[in-house]
Amino acid sequence: MALLAGCLNVLSFAPFHFWPLECLGLALLFFVAIQSKEYTLLRVALLGWSYGFGAMFCGISWLIILMTRYNDLPLWLSLIGLALLASYLAIFAAIAMLLGTYLQRRWKLSAAITLLMVFPAIWAISEWLRGWVLTGFPWLASGYAHTASPLAGYAAVLGVYGVGWISAVIAASVAVTVVQPKVWKQMFALIVLLLVIGAGLRQYAWTQPTGQTISVRLLQGNVDQNLKFDMEHVNESLRLYHDMIVAEPADLIATPETALPLPSSQLPIEYLPSLNAFTQASHSRLLLGLVTHDGPKQYSNSALGFGHEYQTQAFRYDKHHLVPFGEFIPFGFRWFINMMKIPFGELSTRAELPQAMQVKDQYVLPNICYESLFGEEISQQLRMQSDGKNAVASILLNMSNLAWYGDSIAIPQHLQISQMRSLETGRPMLQATNTGATAVINAKGEVIAQIASQSRGTLSAQVQGMRGVTPYILYGNASILALASLSLLLAFLSGFIASIRTKKLTNKSLVS
């Protein structure tokens, strides 16, 4: 049952968007765990692991495309690789169920207290841990399922893990209703209250428009990944993006991640100067994705910015949260990179705090591909910019190349992740991708413009920047960690008080 609930969990995320299923699946896991009084802790951990394995194996099954289509691995070996990754990621759900059950038994908690106060808190903490242990892999965190649900309103206050915590409380309320049907009215009222508060928070404007709207052109070259680094097609790709860039001026023109297939040191000598000259003559600004080469074995996944404000020195942003195996090589895994034929197996990054690029009276903060998963890092950048020494970004920009995953559910899942970043920060997010999803997301997390995936084209739009800070920008994940800790403390006190009352009743009985 736990494995099946985990597998069905994928339907709660984009492109399916059946978000109630996320709550119901978690409710089933909680119910099965709370009924396990005769189980060992290892058996309870297996329940959590089964749920987590099903959720991750089905949810990130698009990795099969990367391994088979683009890296020539046999299907059987790719399935083993996917199963091993899903097995590791499922450990966090296993730990959550094991620890929750252990605390219930240790503190002698009632089923209702355990379900409402212990399981949701530890679930939120386990997802947060999955987001940073070993550099983190927070894909498919529970909160992402709720970008279009009433719970989306909590994102600006508590972030994606806070939304996941609220959804876990709702799941726990459903489980309590099954365990103790007499309290169904109270649980129903709690669920309605949480949904209403979330819907109300979504209507509150944490940020306000600033400056004038800017015209934006987001380029989607739709270059096949099999051809992108093929030397016979390199000139074709360079010409393609050059022509797409100079086709029309705009306040901001953005290409996908590594749109140029050659490192900066290998580009034709006139290539970048000609693009810079175009931006100066047309009063445009350009953010160009490429790999910069700074010296022997020093390559960075970068975005270079050209425009009036950067006539003598190009703006530069280096991707700083690198992908294991794809952009840095964990110790002892060089053989794996060689087998997978990854063109840039090990990249470097600069330590400086990323700055925002000025575009007229707006400031655009880039992030590259995988970095959009880490809301805490983006909020921290905004928080540090708000110290008055640097311009605070009013628009976010994600530059990605998801062609590795074909036309799979990875594309809408990644777009949903960017929607969550807009909800958390109260700022629009632009997505410029190679094959999809190239889109414009407003400050409310709504996709207001998008071009079809697996097609070549340009998305033109007017975008309004936003100023101000949300509670999540101010406090990041500290808020949800504090609330989860408080919930556990209250559960402990509840068990402690209950044990004292039990002792008093026992003593009175003995005296009688």
Coordinates of C-alpha atoms in Angstrom, one line a residue:
M1 CA 0.0 0.0 0.0
A2 CA 2.8 2.4 0.9
L3 CA 4.6 1.6 -2.4
L4 CA 1.5 2.1 -4.4
A5 CA 0.7 5.4 -2.7
G6 CA 4.2 6.6 -3.5
C7 CA 4.0 5.6 -7.1
L8 CA 0.6 7.5 -7.5
N9 CA 2.2 10.5 -5.9
V10 CA 3.7 11.6 -9.2
L11 CA 0.1 12.5 -10.4
S12 CA -0.1 15.3 -7.8
F13 CA 2.7 17.2 -9.6
A14 CA 2.9 18.8 -13.0
P15 CA 1.7 18.1 -15.6
F16 CA -1.1 16.3 -13.9
H17 CA -1.7 18.8 -11.0
F18 CA -4.0 16.5 -9.0
W19 CA -2.7 18.0 -5.8
P20 CA -5.3 16.3 -3.4
L21 CA -3.6 13.0 -4.2
E22 CA -0.4 14.2 -2.5
C23 CA -2.3 14.7 0.8
L24 CA -4.2 11.4 0.4
G25 CA -1.1 9.4 -0.3
L26 CA 0.7 10.8 2.7
A27 CA -2.5 10.2 4.8
L28 CA -2.3 6.5 3.8
L29 CA 1.3 6.3 4.8
F30 CA 0.6 8.0 8.2
F31 CA -2.4 5.7 8.8
V32 CA -0.4 2.5 8.0
A33 CA 2.5 3.7 10.2
I34 CA 0.2 4.6 13.2
Q35 CA -1.4 1.2 13.0
S36 CA 2.0 -0.6 13.3
K37 CA 2.0 -1.1 17.1
E38 CA 3.2 -4.7 16.6
Y39 CA 5.9 -3.7 14.1
T40 CA 9.5 -3.3 14.8
L41 CA 11.0 0.1 14.1
L42 CA 12.8 -1.4 11.1
R43 CA 9.5 -2.6 9.7
V44 CA 8.1 0.9 10.1
A45 CA 11.1 2.3 8.3
L46 CA 10.5 -0.1 5.5
L47 CA 7.0 1.4 5.1
G48 CA 8.4 4.9 4.7
W49 CA 11.2 3.7 2.4
S50 CA 8.6 1.9 0.2
Y51 CA 6.6 5.1 -0.1
G52 CA 9.7 7.2 -0.9
F53 CA 11.0 4.7 -3.4
G54 CA 7.7 4.6 -5.3
A55 CA 7.5 8.4 -5.3
M56 CA 11.0 8.9 -6.5
F57 CA 11.3 6.0 -9.0
C58 CA 8.1 7.1 -10.8
G59 CA 8.7 10.8 -10.3
I60 CA 12.2 11.0 -11.8
S61 CA 11.8 8.1 -14.3
W62 CA 12.8 10.6 -17.0
L63 CA 16.4 10.0 -16.1
I64 CA 16.0 6.8 -18.2
I65 CA 16.0 9.1 -21.3
L66 CA 19.2 10.7 -20.3
M67 CA 20.9 7.4 -19.7
T68 CA 19.6 5.4 -22.7
R69 CA 19.1 8.0 -25.5
Y70 CA 22.0 10.3 -24.9
N71 CA 24.5 8.2 -23.0
D72 CA 24.0 4.8 -24.7
L73 CA 23.5 2.8 -21.6
P74 CA 21.4 -0.4 -22.0
L75 CA 17.9 -0.1 -20.5
W76 CA 18.5 -2.7 -17.9
L77 CA 21.5 -0.9 -16.5
S78 CA 19.6 2.4 -16.6
L79 CA 16.8 0.9 -14.6
I80 CA 19.3 -0.3 -12.0
G81 CA 20.9 3.2 -11.8
L82 CA 17.4 4.8 -11.4
A83 CA 16.5 2.2 -8.7
L84 CA 19.7 2.9 -6.8
L85 CA 19.1 6.7 -6.8
A86 CA 15.5 6.2 -5.8
S87 CA 16.6 3.8 -3.0
Y88 CA 19.0 6.4 -1.6
L89 CA 16.4 9.2 -1.8
A90 CA 13.8 7.0 -0.1
I91 CA 16.0 6.7 2.9
F92 CA 14.8 10.2 4.1
A93 CA 11.2 9.0 4.1
A94 CA 12.3 5.9 5.9
I95 CA 14.0 7.9 8.6
A96 CA 11.0 10.2 9.0
M97 CA 8.6 7.2 9.7
L98 CA 11.2 5.5 11.9
L99 CA 11.9 8.5 14.0
G100 CA 8.2 9.5 14.3
T101 CA 7.2 6.0 15.5
Y102 CA 10.2 5.9 17.9
L103 CA 9.2 9.2 19.5
Q104 CA 5.6 8.0 19.8
R105 CA 6.7 5.0 21.7
R106 CA 9.4 6.8 23.7
W107 CA 7.1 9.7 24.8
K108 CA 4.0 7.4 25.0
L109 CA 2.0 9.7 22.7
S110 CA -1.6 9.2 21.6
A111 CA -2.3 8.4 18.0
A112 CA -3.8 11.9 17.4
I113 CA -0.9 13.7 18.9
T114 CA 1.6 11.6 16.9
L115 CA -0.3 12.1 13.6
L116 CA -0.9 15.9 14.0
M117 CA 2.3 17.0 15.7
V118 CA 5.0 14.5 15.2
F119 CA 4.7 13.0 11.7
P120 CA 4.2 16.3 9.8
A121 CA 7.0 18.0 11.6
I122 CA 9.5 15.2 11.0
W123 CA 8.3 14.8 7.4
A124 CA 9.1 18.5 6.8
I125 CA 12.5 18.2 8.4
S126 CA 13.3 15.0 6.4
E127 CA 12.4 16.8 3.1
W128 CA 14.6 19.8 4.1
L129 CA 17.5 17.3 4.8
R130 CA 17.0 15.7 1.4
G131 CA 17.4 19.2 0.0
W132 CA 21.0 19.7 1.3
V133 CA 22.6 16.5 2.4
L134 CA 25.4 15.6 -0.1
T135 CA 24.6 18.9 -1.9
G136 CA 20.9 18.0 -1.9
F137 CA 18.2 16.7 -4.3
P138 CA 14.9 18.4 -3.4
W139 CA 13.1 17.5 -6.6
L140 CA 9.5 16.5 -5.9
A141 CA 9.4 17.9 -2.4
S142 CA 5.8 17.7 -1.3
G143 CA 5.1 21.4 -1.4
Y144 CA 5.7 21.6 -5.1
A145 CA 2.5 19.8 -5.7
H146 CA 0.6 22.9 -4.4
T147 CA 1.6 25.7 -6.7
A148 CA -2.0 26.0 -7.8
S149 CA -3.7 24.8 -4.6
P150 CA -5.0 27.0 -1.8
L151 CA -1.8 26.0 0.1
A152 CA 0.3 28.1 -2.3
G153 CA -0.4 31.1 -0.1
Y154 CA 1.9 29.7 2.6
A155 CA 4.9 29.7 0.2
A156 CA 5.7 33.4 0.7
V157 CA 5.8 32.8 4.5
L158 CA 7.3 29.3 5.0
G159 CA 8.7 28.3 1.6
V160 CA 8.2 25.0 -0.2
Y161 CA 9.0 22.9 2.9
G162 CA 6.5 24.9 4.9
V163 CA 3.8 24.2 2.3
G164 CA 4.8 20.5 2.5
W165 CA 4.4 20.7 6.3
I166 CA 0.9 22.2 6.0
S167 CA -0.1 19.5 3.5
A168 CA 1.2 16.8 5.9
V169 CA -1.0 18.3 8.7
I170 CA -3.9 18.0 6.3
A171 CA -2.9 14.4 5.6
A172 CA -2.6 13.7 9.3
S173 CA -6.1 15.1 9.9
V174 CA -7.5 12.6 7.3
A175 CA -5.7 9.8 9.1
V176 CA -7.0 10.9 12.5
T177 CA -10.5 10.8 11.1
V178 CA -10.0 7.2 10.0
V179 CA -8.5 6.2 13.4
Q180 CA -10.9 8.2 15.5
P181 CA -14.1 8.8 13.5
K182 CA -15.7 10.6 16.5
V183 CA -13.5 13.6 15.9
W184 CA -14.2 14.0 12.2
K185 CA -15.9 17.4 12.7
Q186 CA -12.9 18.9 14.4
M187 CA -10.5 17.4 11.7
F188 CA -12.8 18.7 8.9
A189 CA -12.7 22.1 10.5
L190 CA -8.9 22.1 10.8
I191 CA -8.6 21.2 7.1
V192 CA -11.0 23.9 6.0
L193 CA -9.2 26.4 8.3
L194 CA -5.8 25.6 6.8
L195 CA -7.1 25.9 3.2
V196 CA -8.9 29.2 3.9
I197 CA -5.8 30.7 5.6
G198 CA -3.7 29.6 2.6
A199 CA -6.2 31.1 0.1
G200 CA -6.2 34.3 2.1
L201 CA -2.5 34.6 2.2
R202 CA -2.3 34.1 -1.5
Q203 CA -4.4 37.3 -2.0
Y204 CA -2.0 39.3 0.1
A205 CA 0.6 41.3 -1.9
W206 CA 3.9 41.0 -0.2
T207 CA 5.7 42.8 -2.9
Q208 CA 4.9 45.9 -5.1
P209 CA 5.6 46.9 -8.7
T210 CA 8.7 48.9 -9.2
G211 CA 9.9 50.9 -12.2
Q212 CA 8.7 50.4 -15.7
T213 CA 7.9 47.2 -17.5
I214 CA 10.7 45.8 -19.7
S215 CA 10.4 44.0 -23.0
V216 CA 11.8 40.5 -22.9
R217 CA 12.7 38.0 -25.6
L218 CA 13.4 34.5 -24.4
L219 CA 15.1 32.2 -27.0
Q220 CA 14.3 28.5 -27.4
G221 CA 16.7 27.1 -30.1
N222 CA 15.4 23.4 -29.8
V223 CA 18.9 22.0 -30.6
D224 CA 18.9 18.2 -30.4
Q225 CA 21.2 17.1 -27.5
N226 CA 22.8 14.5 -29.7
L227 CA 23.9 17.2 -32.1
K228 CA 24.7 20.0 -29.7
F229 CA 28.3 19.0 -29.0
D230 CA 28.8 17.3 -32.4
M231 CA 31.7 19.2 -34.0
E232 CA 30.0 18.9 -37.4
H233 CA 27.0 21.0 -36.1
V234 CA 28.8 23.5 -33.9
N235 CA 28.9 26.3 -36.5
E236 CA 25.2 25.7 -37.1
S237 CA 24.3 26.2 -33.5
L238 CA 26.5 29.3 -33.2
R239 CA 24.9 30.8 -36.3
L240 CA 21.4 29.8 -35.0
Y241 CA 21.7 31.7 -31.7
H242 CA 23.5 34.6 -33.3
D243 CA 20.6 35.1 -35.7
M244 CA 18.0 34.7 -33.1
I245 CA 19.6 37.3 -30.9
V246 CA 20.1 40.0 -33.5
A247 CA 16.7 39.3 -35.1
E248 CA 15.0 42.0 -33.0
P249 CA 16.0 44.4 -30.1
A250 CA 14.5 44.1 -26.6
D251 CA 15.3 45.4 -23.2
L252 CA 16.4 41.9 -22.2
I253 CA 17.2 39.0 -24.5
A254 CA 18.0 35.7 -22.8
T255 CA 19.3 32.4 -24.2
P256 CA 19.2 29.0 -22.6
E257 CA 22.0 27.5 -20.5
T258 CA 25.1 26.7 -22.5
A259 CA 23.4 27.9 -25.7
L260 CA 26.8 28.1 -27.3
P261 CA 28.3 24.6 -27.6
L262 CA 31.9 25.9 -27.4
P263 CA 33.8 27.3 -24.4
S264 CA 34.5 31.0 -24.6
S265 CA 38.2 30.4 -25.4
Q266 CA 37.2 28.4 -28.6
L267 CA 34.6 30.8 -30.0
P268 CA 35.4 32.7 -33.2
I269 CA 37.3 35.8 -32.3
E270 CA 34.6 38.1 -33.6
Y271 CA 31.6 36.3 -32.1
L272 CA 31.1 37.9 -28.7
P273 CA 32.2 41.4 -29.9
S274 CA 29.6 41.3 -32.6
L275 CA 26.9 40.5 -30.1
N276 CA 28.1 43.2 -27.8
A277 CA 28.0 45.7 -30.7
F278 CA 24.4 44.7 -31.4
T279 CA 23.3 45.4 -27.8
Q280 CA 25.0 48.8 -27.9
A281 CA 23.5 49.8 -31.2
S282 CA 20.0 48.5 -30.4
H283 CA 19.9 49.6 -26.7
S284 CA 19.3 45.9 -25.8
R285 CA 20.7 43.8 -23.0
L286 CA 21.7 40.2 -23.5
L287 CA 22.2 37.3 -21.1
L288 CA 24.1 34.6 -23.0
G289 CA 24.6 31.1 -21.7
L290 CA 27.9 29.5 -22.3
V291 CA 30.9 27.7 -20.7
T292 CA 33.6 30.3 -19.8
H293 CA 37.2 29.2 -19.8
D294 CA 39.5 31.0 -17.3
G295 CA 42.6 28.9 -17.5
P296 CA 43.9 25.3 -17.4
K297 CA 41.0 23.1 -16.3
Q298 CA 39.0 26.1 -15.1
Y299 CA 35.6 26.0 -16.8
S300 CA 32.4 27.5 -15.5
N301 CA 28.8 27.2 -16.5
S302 CA 28.1 30.9 -16.9
A303 CA 25.8 33.7 -18.1
L304 CA 27.5 36.7 -19.7
G305 CA 25.6 39.9 -19.9
F306 CA 26.1 42.7 -22.5
G307 CA 24.4 46.0 -22.8
H308 CA 24.7 49.8 -22.3
E309 CA 25.5 49.4 -18.6
Y310 CA 28.2 46.9 -19.4
Q311 CA 30.1 48.5 -22.3
T312 CA 33.6 47.9 -21.0
Q313 CA 33.1 44.9 -18.7
A314 CA 30.5 42.2 -19.4
F315 CA 28.2 41.1 -16.5
R316 CA 29.0 37.6 -15.4
Y317 CA 27.1 35.0 -13.4
D318 CA 28.6 31.6 -12.7
K319 CA 26.5 28.7 -11.6
H320 CA 27.5 27.9 -8.0
H321 CA 25.3 25.0 -7.1
L322 CA 26.8 22.3 -9.3
V323 CA 25.2 19.0 -10.3
P324 CA 26.9 15.9 -9.0
F325 CA 28.3 13.8 -11.8
G326 CA 27.2 16.3 -14.5
E327 CA 29.2 19.3 -13.3
F328 CA 31.5 18.0 -10.5
I329 CA 32.8 14.5 -10.0
P330 CA 32.4 12.9 -6.5
F331 CA 35.5 11.2 -5.3
G332 CA 36.0 7.8 -7.0
F333 CA 33.5 8.3 -9.8
R334 CA 35.7 9.4 -12.7
W335 CA 34.9 6.1 -14.4
F336 CA 31.2 6.9 -14.4
I337 CA 31.7 10.3 -16.0
N338 CA 33.8 8.7 -18.7
M339 CA 31.2 6.0 -19.3
M340 CA 28.3 8.5 -19.5
K341 CA 30.3 10.7 -22.0
I342 CA 29.3 13.9 -20.2
P343 CA 31.0 16.8 -22.1
F344 CA 31.8 18.9 -19.0
G345 CA 32.3 16.5 -16.2
E346 CA 34.0 18.9 -13.8
L347 CA 33.3 22.7 -13.6
S348 CA 34.4 25.4 -11.2
T349 CA 32.7 28.4 -9.8
R350 CA 33.5 31.7 -8.2
A351 CA 32.9 32.4 -4.6
E352 CA 31.5 35.9 -4.9
L353 CA 27.9 36.6 -4.1
P354 CA 25.9 36.7 -7.3
Q355 CA 24.8 40.2 -8.3
A356 CA 21.8 41.2 -10.3
M357 CA 22.2 42.6 -13.8
Q358 CA 20.7 46.0 -14.5
V359 CA 18.2 46.3 -17.3
K360 CA 16.9 49.9 -17.4
D361 CA 15.5 50.4 -13.9
Q362 CA 15.0 46.7 -13.3
Y363 CA 17.6 44.2 -11.8
V364 CA 17.6 40.6 -13.1
L365 CA 19.1 37.9 -10.9
P366 CA 20.0 34.8 -13.0
N367 CA 20.1 31.2 -11.9
I368 CA 21.1 28.3 -14.0
C369 CA 19.0 25.1 -14.5
Y370 CA 19.3 23.0 -11.3
E371 CA 19.8 26.0 -9.1
S372 CA 16.1 26.9 -9.3
L373 CA 15.5 23.9 -7.0
F374 CA 17.2 25.7 -4.1
G375 CA 14.8 28.4 -2.8
E376 CA 16.8 29.0 0.3
E377 CA 19.8 30.0 -1.8
I378 CA 17.8 32.4 -4.0
S379 CA 16.1 34.0 -0.9
Q380 CA 19.5 34.3 0.7
Q381 CA 20.9 36.2 -2.3
L382 CA 17.9 38.6 -2.2
R383 CA 18.2 39.0 1.6
M384 CA 21.9 39.9 1.3
Q385 CA 21.3 42.3 -1.5
S386 CA 18.7 44.1 0.6
D387 CA 21.5 45.3 2.9
G388 CA 21.6 48.6 0.9
K389 CA 25.0 48.0 -0.6
N390 CA 23.8 46.2 -3.7
A391 CA 20.8 46.6 -6.0
V392 CA 18.0 44.2 -5.0
A393 CA 16.8 42.0 -7.9
S394 CA 13.3 42.7 -9.1
I395 CA 13.1 39.9 -11.6
L396 CA 14.4 36.3 -11.5
L397 CA 15.7 34.4 -14.6
N398 CA 16.3 30.7 -15.0
M399 CA 18.5 29.6 -17.9
S400 CA 18.2 25.8 -18.5
N401 CA 18.9 23.0 -21.0
L402 CA 16.5 20.1 -20.3
A403 CA 17.0 18.5 -23.7
W404 CA 18.7 15.6 -21.8
Y405 CA 15.2 14.5 -20.7
G406 CA 13.3 14.7 -24.0
D407 CA 9.7 15.6 -24.0
S408 CA 9.1 14.0 -20.5
I409 CA 7.4 15.1 -17.3
A410 CA 10.7 16.6 -16.2
I411 CA 9.9 19.7 -18.3
P412 CA 6.6 20.7 -16.5
Q413 CA 8.0 19.6 -13.2
H414 CA 10.9 22.0 -13.6
L415 CA 8.5 24.8 -14.6
Q416 CA 6.5 24.1 -11.5
I417 CA 9.6 24.5 -9.4
S418 CA 10.2 27.9 -10.9
Q419 CA 6.6 28.8 -10.1
M420 CA 7.3 28.0 -6.4
R421 CA 10.3 30.4 -6.5
S422 CA 8.0 33.2 -7.7
L423 CA 5.6 32.4 -4.9
E424 CA 8.4 32.4 -2.3
T425 CA 10.0 35.7 -3.4
G426 CA 7.0 37.6 -4.8
R427 CA 8.9 38.2 -8.0
P428 CA 8.4 37.2 -11.7
M429 CA 10.5 34.3 -13.0
L430 CA 11.6 34.1 -16.6
Q431 CA 12.6 30.7 -18.0
A432 CA 14.8 30.5 -21.1
T433 CA 15.3 26.9 -22.2
N434 CA 16.7 25.0 -25.1
T435 CA 13.7 22.7 -25.7
G436 CA 11.1 23.8 -23.0
A437 CA 9.6 25.0 -21.0
T438 CA 10.4 28.6 -22.0
A439 CA 7.9 30.7 -20.1
V440 CA 7.1 33.9 -18.2
I441 CA 5.8 33.5 -14.6
N442 CA 4.3 36.4 -12.7
A443 CA 4.9 37.3 -9.1
K444 CA 1.9 35.2 -8.1
G445 CA 3.4 32.0 -9.5
E446 CA 1.1 32.0 -12.6
V447 CA 2.4 31.1 -16.0
I448 CA 1.3 34.0 -18.2
A449 CA 3.2 33.2 -21.4
Q450 CA 4.8 30.0 -22.7
I451 CA 5.8 28.6 -26.0
A452 CA 5.4 24.9 -27.0
S453 CA 8.1 22.5 -25.9
Q454 CA 10.2 20.7 -28.5
S455 CA 9.8 23.7 -30.9
R456 CA 12.1 26.5 -32.1
G457 CA 10.9 30.0 -31.3
T458 CA 11.1 33.2 -29.4
L459 CA 8.8 34.2 -26.5
S460 CA 8.2 38.0 -26.3
A461 CA 6.6 39.6 -23.3
Q462 CA 6.4 42.7 -21.2
V463 CA 7.5 42.0 -17.6
Q464 CA 6.9 44.1 -14.5
G465 CA 9.6 43.9 -11.8
M466 CA 8.7 43.8 -8.1
R467 CA 10.3 45.2 -4.9
G468 CA 9.9 44.3 -1.3
V469 CA 10.6 41.2 0.8
T470 CA 8.4 38.3 1.7
P471 CA 8.8 36.6 5.1
Y472 CA 10.5 33.7 3.3
I473 CA 13.2 36.1 2.0
L474 CA 13.8 37.4 5.5
Y475 CA 14.0 34.1 7.3
G476 CA 14.3 31.4 4.7
N477 CA 13.9 27.8 6.0
A478 CA 14.5 28.9 9.6
S479 CA 10.8 29.5 10.0
I480 CA 9.6 26.1 9.1
L481 CA 12.4 24.4 11.1
A482 CA 11.5 26.5 14.1
L483 CA 7.8 25.6 13.7
A484 CA 8.6 21.9 13.2
S485 CA 10.8 21.9 16.3
L486 CA 8.1 23.7 18.3
S487 CA 5.5 21.1 17.2
L488 CA 7.8 18.3 18.5
L489 CA 8.4 20.2 21.8
L490 CA 4.6 20.5 22.3
A491 CA 4.2 16.8 21.5
F492 CA 6.9 16.0 24.1
L493 CA 5.2 18.2 26.7
S494 CA 1.8 16.6 25.9
G495 CA 3.3 13.1 26.5
F496 CA 5.1 14.3 29.7
I497 CA 1.9 15.8 31.2
A498 CA -0.1 12.8 30.2
S499 CA 2.4 10.5 32.0
I500 CA 2.2 12.6 35.2
R501 CA -1.6 12.4 35.2
T502 CA -1.4 8.7 34.7
K503 CA 1.0 8.3 37.6
K504 CA -1.3 10.4 39.9
L505 CA -4.3 8.3 39.0
T506 CA -2.3 5.1 39.6
N507 CA -1.2 6.4 43.0
K508 CA -4.8 7.4 43.9
S509 CA -5.9 3.9 42.9
L510 CA -3.2 2.3 45.1
V511 CA -4.2 4.5 48.1
S512 CA -7.8 3.5 47.7

